Amino acid sequence: MTQMSEPTPDDRPPQDQERVRASYDAVAAMYTERVHDELRNKPLDRGLLIAFADQVVSDHGPGALVCDMGCGPGHVGAFLAARGLSVTGIDLSPSMIERARTLHPEMTFEVGSMTALDVPDRRYQGIVAFYSIIHLSSDAEVRAALGEFHRVLSADGLLLVAVHLGEHGDEIEHSEEMLGVHVDVDFRFFDIEALAATIEDSGFRLAARLIRAPYPDAEVQTTRGYLLARRLARRLK
Ligand SMILES: C[S@@+](CC[C@H](N)C(=O)[O-])C[C@H]1O[C@@H](n2cnc3c(N)ncnc32)[C@H](O)[C@@H]1O
């Protein structure tokens, strides 16, 4: 199942988004069943999401608009909605969006890609991207997504990103099976220092970072990394 990649993050070819979409369409039912209430078992994730929501409400007031980017079945966004935010979920997979709409009628959802968003400039006061940039294989794709996040965030908007971390730096694993379903998708395991630098280069100031061990029995056993950043008025590069 696993092949480590040779090229550097800059040299990698972009991931075929059609394959990612088809893979998540295929696994949507199983994935939803597995993760829709997973935050119950992840106190550190809940703590970060509470801090994110409280900060956005403090900055912009209740009802501030936040995007759950690569939302899957929408449980992360729903947690934020319960803390007083208005939340839109965006995901590449129509099947995921269908499930999210059924589970969370209090939110709005759209099919779309984070590397080319059909969203006006400065639309959101916050973006959470939980385990969704993990399908952007190359640094060029990550920079494209971060450029879009910068464009659609308000002047001082907040960004919270969650990723898997590589054991030996930035790594790619190809997977043909997820939750017993055939898929054809690459997973990226990030180097947190390199990702933090890319986020800063994309026009954000880092506010916090967290690395945690996996929760036994609650999730795939990978080290997790979280970066909280605030959008700067202008991009540095
Ligand atoms: C591992 S799941 C994470 C879902 C959810 N955020 C969570 O924490 O469980 C990755 C999600 O990212 C979505 N995704 C992958 N590439 C994307 C892209 N370019 N734009 C939007 N969503 C994308 C997938 O369709 C999938 O639902």
Short mmCIF file of C-alpha atoms and ligand atoms in Angstrom, two decimals:
data_model
loop_
_atom_site.label_atom_id
_atom_site.label_comp_id
_atom_site.label_asym_id
_atom_site.label_seq_id
_atom_site.Cartn_x
_atom_site.Cartn_y
_atom_site.Cartn_z
CA MET A 1 0.00 0.00 0.00
CA THR A 2 2.82 2.40 0.83
CA GLN A 3 5.43 3.93 -1.45
CA MET A 4 7.73 6.68 -0.22
CA SER A 5 8.30 9.38 -2.84
CA GLU A 6 11.67 10.42 -4.22
CA PRO A 7 11.06 13.97 -5.49
CA THR A 8 11.22 16.97 -3.16
CA PRO A 9 7.98 18.79 -2.29
CA ASP A 10 8.85 21.38 -4.95
CA ASP A 11 9.40 18.80 -7.71
CA ARG A 12 6.35 16.63 -7.12
CA PRO A 13 3.66 16.56 -9.77
CA PRO A 14 0.31 17.97 -8.64
CA GLN A 15 -2.20 15.45 -7.35
CA ASP A 16 -5.00 14.68 -9.80
CA GLN A 17 -8.01 16.24 -8.06
CA GLU A 18 -10.40 14.03 -10.04
CA ARG A 19 -8.83 10.97 -8.36
CA VAL A 20 -9.15 12.62 -4.94
CA ARG A 21 -12.78 13.49 -5.64
CA ALA A 22 -13.60 9.98 -6.86
CA SER A 23 -11.83 8.43 -3.86
CA TYR A 24 -13.76 10.49 -1.32
CA ASP A 25 -17.02 9.98 -3.19
CA ALA A 26 -16.41 6.23 -2.87
CA VAL A 27 -15.49 6.31 0.82
CA ALA A 28 -17.93 9.05 1.91
CA ALA A 29 -20.39 6.75 3.72
CA MET A 30 -17.72 4.84 5.63
CA TYR A 31 -15.72 7.98 6.38
CA THR A 32 -18.79 9.77 7.72
CA GLU A 33 -19.68 6.85 9.96
CA ARG A 34 -16.11 6.78 11.30
CA VAL A 35 -15.51 10.49 11.99
CA HIS A 36 -18.83 12.28 12.43
CA ASP A 37 -18.54 12.31 16.26
CA GLU A 38 -14.75 11.83 16.58
CA LEU A 39 -14.18 15.17 18.34
CA ARG A 40 -15.76 13.59 21.43
CA ASN A 41 -12.53 11.60 21.78
CA LYS A 42 -10.09 14.40 20.91
CA PRO A 43 -9.87 16.93 23.75
CA LEU A 44 -6.86 18.80 22.32
CA ASP A 45 -8.64 19.32 19.00
CA ARG A 46 -11.74 20.55 20.82
CA GLY A 47 -9.58 22.93 22.87
CA LEU A 48 -8.00 24.42 19.74
CA LEU A 49 -11.35 24.77 17.99
CA ILE A 50 -12.84 26.47 21.06
CA ALA A 51 -9.88 28.90 21.18
CA PHE A 52 -10.28 29.56 17.43
CA ALA A 53 -14.03 30.17 17.72
CA ASP A 54 -13.71 32.38 20.81
CA GLN A 55 -11.01 34.47 19.11
CA VAL A 56 -13.09 34.99 15.95
CA VAL A 57 -16.19 35.90 18.01
CA SER A 58 -14.09 38.26 20.13
CA ASP A 59 -12.65 39.91 16.97
CA HIS A 60 -15.79 40.06 14.84
CA GLY A 61 -18.78 39.29 17.03
CA PRO A 62 -21.20 36.36 17.15
CA GLY A 63 -22.26 35.06 13.75
CA ALA A 64 -18.90 35.86 12.10
CA LEU A 65 -18.49 33.80 8.93
CA VAL A 66 -16.02 30.93 8.92
CA CYS A 67 -15.20 28.32 6.26
CA ASP A 68 -14.57 24.66 7.05
CA MET A 69 -12.23 23.98 4.10
CA GLY A 70 -12.20 20.36 2.93
CA CYS A 71 -15.03 19.80 5.37
CA GLY A 72 -15.80 16.13 4.68
CA PRO A 73 -19.00 15.34 6.62
CA GLY A 74 -18.87 18.75 8.35
CA HIS A 75 -18.33 17.79 11.99
CA VAL A 76 -15.50 20.31 12.55
CA GLY A 77 -17.59 23.16 11.18
CA ALA A 78 -20.59 22.01 13.20
CA PHE A 79 -18.49 22.24 16.37
CA LEU A 80 -17.67 25.87 15.47
CA ALA A 81 -21.31 26.64 14.62
CA ALA A 82 -22.25 25.46 18.13
CA ARG A 83 -19.78 28.07 19.48
CA GLY A 84 -21.59 30.98 17.83
CA LEU A 85 -20.10 31.15 14.33
CA SER A 86 -21.83 31.01 10.94
CA VAL A 87 -20.12 28.23 9.02
CA THR A 88 -19.86 27.27 5.37
CA GLY A 89 -18.27 23.97 4.43
CA ILE A 90 -16.45 23.49 1.12
CA ASP A 91 -15.31 20.11 -0.20
CA LEU A 92 -14.16 18.57 -3.47
CA SER A 93 -16.43 15.54 -3.04
CA PRO A 94 -20.15 15.91 -3.87
CA SER A 95 -20.93 12.78 -1.83
CA MET A 96 -19.27 14.26 1.24
CA ILE A 97 -21.22 17.49 0.74
CA GLU A 98 -24.47 15.56 0.43
CA ARG A 99 -23.83 13.82 3.75
CA ALA A 100 -22.74 17.05 5.42
CA ARG A 101 -25.96 18.80 4.32
CA THR A 102 -28.07 15.99 5.78
CA LEU A 103 -26.19 15.91 9.09
CA HIS A 104 -25.83 19.67 9.60
CA PRO A 105 -28.77 21.67 8.23
CA GLU A 106 -27.62 24.63 10.38
CA MET A 107 -24.64 25.11 8.05
CA THR A 108 -24.30 25.84 4.34
CA PHE A 109 -22.16 23.68 2.05
CA GLU A 110 -20.66 23.97 -1.41
CA VAL A 111 -18.69 21.69 -3.70
CA GLY A 112 -15.38 23.33 -4.64
CA SER A 113 -11.62 23.15 -4.63
CA MET A 114 -9.47 25.05 -2.18
CA THR A 115 -6.89 25.71 -4.90
CA ALA A 116 -9.40 27.67 -7.02
CA LEU A 117 -12.25 28.94 -4.84
CA ASP A 118 -15.45 30.36 -6.30
CA VAL A 119 -15.65 32.78 -3.36
CA PRO A 120 -15.42 36.60 -3.32
CA ASP A 121 -12.37 38.33 -1.79
CA ARG A 122 -12.40 38.82 2.01
CA ARG A 123 -15.55 36.74 2.46
CA TYR A 124 -14.58 34.89 5.67
CA GLN A 125 -13.37 35.96 9.09
CA GLY A 126 -11.84 32.54 9.66
CA ILE A 127 -10.84 29.32 7.90
CA VAL A 128 -10.27 25.88 9.43
CA ALA A 129 -8.64 23.25 7.22
CA PHE A 130 -8.57 19.97 9.15
CA TYR A 131 -6.67 17.20 7.35
CA SER A 132 -7.61 18.54 3.92
CA ILE A 133 -4.37 20.13 2.66
CA ILE A 134 -2.94 16.62 3.19
CA HIS A 135 -4.00 15.86 -0.39
CA LEU A 136 -1.91 18.68 -1.87
CA SER A 137 1.22 16.76 -2.85
CA SER A 138 3.42 19.58 -4.09
CA ASP A 139 4.42 22.86 -2.50
CA ALA A 140 3.02 24.64 -5.55
CA GLU A 141 -0.46 23.31 -4.68
CA VAL A 142 -0.08 24.25 -1.01
CA ARG A 143 0.97 27.76 -2.03
CA ALA A 144 -2.03 27.96 -4.40
CA ALA A 145 -4.39 26.99 -1.57
CA LEU A 146 -2.78 29.38 0.91
CA GLY A 147 -3.00 32.13 -1.71
CA GLU A 148 -6.73 31.46 -1.99
CA PHE A 149 -7.10 31.41 1.84
CA HIS A 150 -5.35 34.79 1.97
CA ARG A 151 -7.62 36.18 -0.77
CA VAL A 152 -10.92 35.04 0.78
CA LEU A 153 -10.04 35.95 4.40
CA SER A 154 -10.82 39.38 5.83
CA ALA A 155 -7.91 41.69 6.70
CA ASP A 156 -7.09 40.06 10.05
CA GLY A 157 -8.79 36.70 9.46
CA LEU A 158 -7.71 33.62 11.39
CA LEU A 159 -6.50 30.32 9.90
CA LEU A 160 -6.26 26.97 11.71
CA VAL A 161 -4.65 24.08 9.82
CA ALA A 162 -4.35 20.43 10.95
CA VAL A 163 -2.07 17.91 9.22
CA HIS A 164 -0.33 14.58 9.68
CA LEU A 165 3.42 14.90 10.30
CA GLY A 166 6.13 12.82 8.62
CA GLU A 167 8.56 10.81 10.70
CA HIS A 168 11.48 11.89 8.51
CA GLY A 169 10.38 15.24 7.12
CA ASP A 170 7.95 15.76 4.27
CA GLU A 171 6.68 12.43 2.91
CA ILE A 172 4.03 11.05 0.54
CA GLU A 173 2.19 7.76 0.91
CA HIS A 174 0.07 6.37 -1.85
CA SER A 175 -3.06 4.55 -0.70
CA GLU A 176 -5.35 2.20 -2.59
CA GLU A 177 -7.54 1.35 0.39
CA MET A 178 -9.35 3.45 2.98
CA LEU A 179 -11.79 2.00 5.54
CA GLY A 180 -12.16 -1.11 3.37
CA VAL A 181 -12.99 0.87 0.24
CA HIS A 182 -10.84 1.05 -2.92
CA VAL A 183 -9.32 4.50 -3.36
CA ASP A 184 -6.48 5.95 -5.41
CA VAL A 185 -5.04 8.86 -3.51
CA ASP A 186 -1.81 10.28 -2.10
CA PHE A 187 -1.54 11.37 1.52
CA ARG A 188 1.04 13.97 2.49
CA PHE A 189 2.83 13.89 5.84
CA PHE A 190 4.22 17.36 6.46
CA ASP A 191 7.37 18.79 7.98
CA ILE A 192 5.80 21.28 10.39
CA GLU A 193 8.67 23.78 10.22
CA ALA A 194 8.51 23.86 6.42
CA LEU A 195 4.72 24.20 6.45
CA ALA A 196 4.93 27.02 9.02
CA ALA A 197 7.42 28.84 6.78
CA THR A 198 5.19 28.39 3.71
CA ILE A 199 2.21 29.76 5.65
CA GLU A 200 4.23 32.81 6.74
CA ASP A 201 5.50 33.34 3.17
CA SER A 202 1.87 33.29 2.01
CA GLY A 203 0.98 36.37 4.03
CA PHE A 204 0.21 35.09 7.52
CA ARG A 205 1.74 35.60 10.96
CA LEU A 206 1.97 32.42 13.01
CA ALA A 207 0.17 32.62 16.35
CA ALA A 208 0.55 29.07 17.71
CA ARG A 209 1.67 25.57 16.84
CA LEU A 210 0.89 22.24 18.48
CA ILE A 211 2.32 18.78 17.87
CA ARG A 212 0.53 15.87 19.51
CA ALA A 213 0.74 12.09 19.60
CA PRO A 214 -2.23 10.18 18.17
CA TYR A 215 -5.08 9.28 20.50
CA PRO A 216 -5.05 5.49 20.85
CA ASP A 217 -8.24 3.87 19.52
CA ALA A 218 -9.64 7.22 18.31
CA GLU A 219 -7.84 7.77 15.00
CA VAL A 220 -5.13 6.66 12.57
CA GLN A 221 -1.87 6.39 14.53
CA THR A 222 0.07 9.34 13.09
CA THR A 223 1.65 12.36 14.78
CA ARG A 224 -0.57 15.42 14.34
CA GLY A 225 0.44 19.04 13.74
CA TYR A 226 -1.72 22.17 14.15
CA LEU A 227 -0.83 25.71 13.07
CA LEU A 228 -2.82 28.82 13.96
CA ALA A 229 -2.05 31.94 11.93
CA ARG A 230 -3.45 35.41 11.33
CA ARG A 231 -3.72 36.95 7.90
CA LEU A 232 -1.47 39.95 7.34
CA ALA A 233 -2.79 42.92 5.40
CA ARG A 234 -0.29 42.30 2.61
CA ARG A 235 1.62 39.28 1.35
CA LEU A 236 5.35 39.54 1.92
CA LYS A 237 6.25 37.84 -1.40
C1 LIG B 1 -9.14 13.36 5.35
S1 LIG B 1 -10.59 14.17 4.81
C2 LIG B 1 -10.83 15.40 6.11
C3 LIG B 1 -12.28 15.79 6.26
C4 LIG B 1 -12.57 16.63 7.52
N1 LIG B 1 -11.98 17.96 7.41
C5 LIG B 1 -12.08 15.92 8.76
O1 LIG B 1 -11.34 16.55 9.53
O2 LIG B 1 -12.46 14.77 8.95
C6 LIG B 1 -10.02 15.16 3.48
C7 LIG B 1 -11.13 15.95 2.81
O3 LIG B 1 -10.54 16.96 2.00
C8 LIG B 1 -11.27 17.03 0.80
N2 LIG B 1 -10.38 17.62 -0.22
C9 LIG B 1 -9.27 17.08 -0.77
N3 LIG B 1 -8.72 17.92 -1.65
C10 LIG B 1 -9.51 19.03 -1.67
C11 LIG B 1 -9.48 20.26 -2.39
N4 LIG B 1 -8.53 20.53 -3.29
N5 LIG B 1 -10.46 21.17 -2.15
C12 LIG B 1 -11.45 20.91 -1.26
N6 LIG B 1 -11.52 19.76 -0.55
C13 LIG B 1 -10.57 18.83 -0.75
C14 LIG B 1 -11.66 15.60 0.52
O4 LIG B 1 -12.72 15.49 -0.41
C15 LIG B 1 -12.00 15.10 1.91
O5 LIG B 1 -13.36 15.29 2.23
#
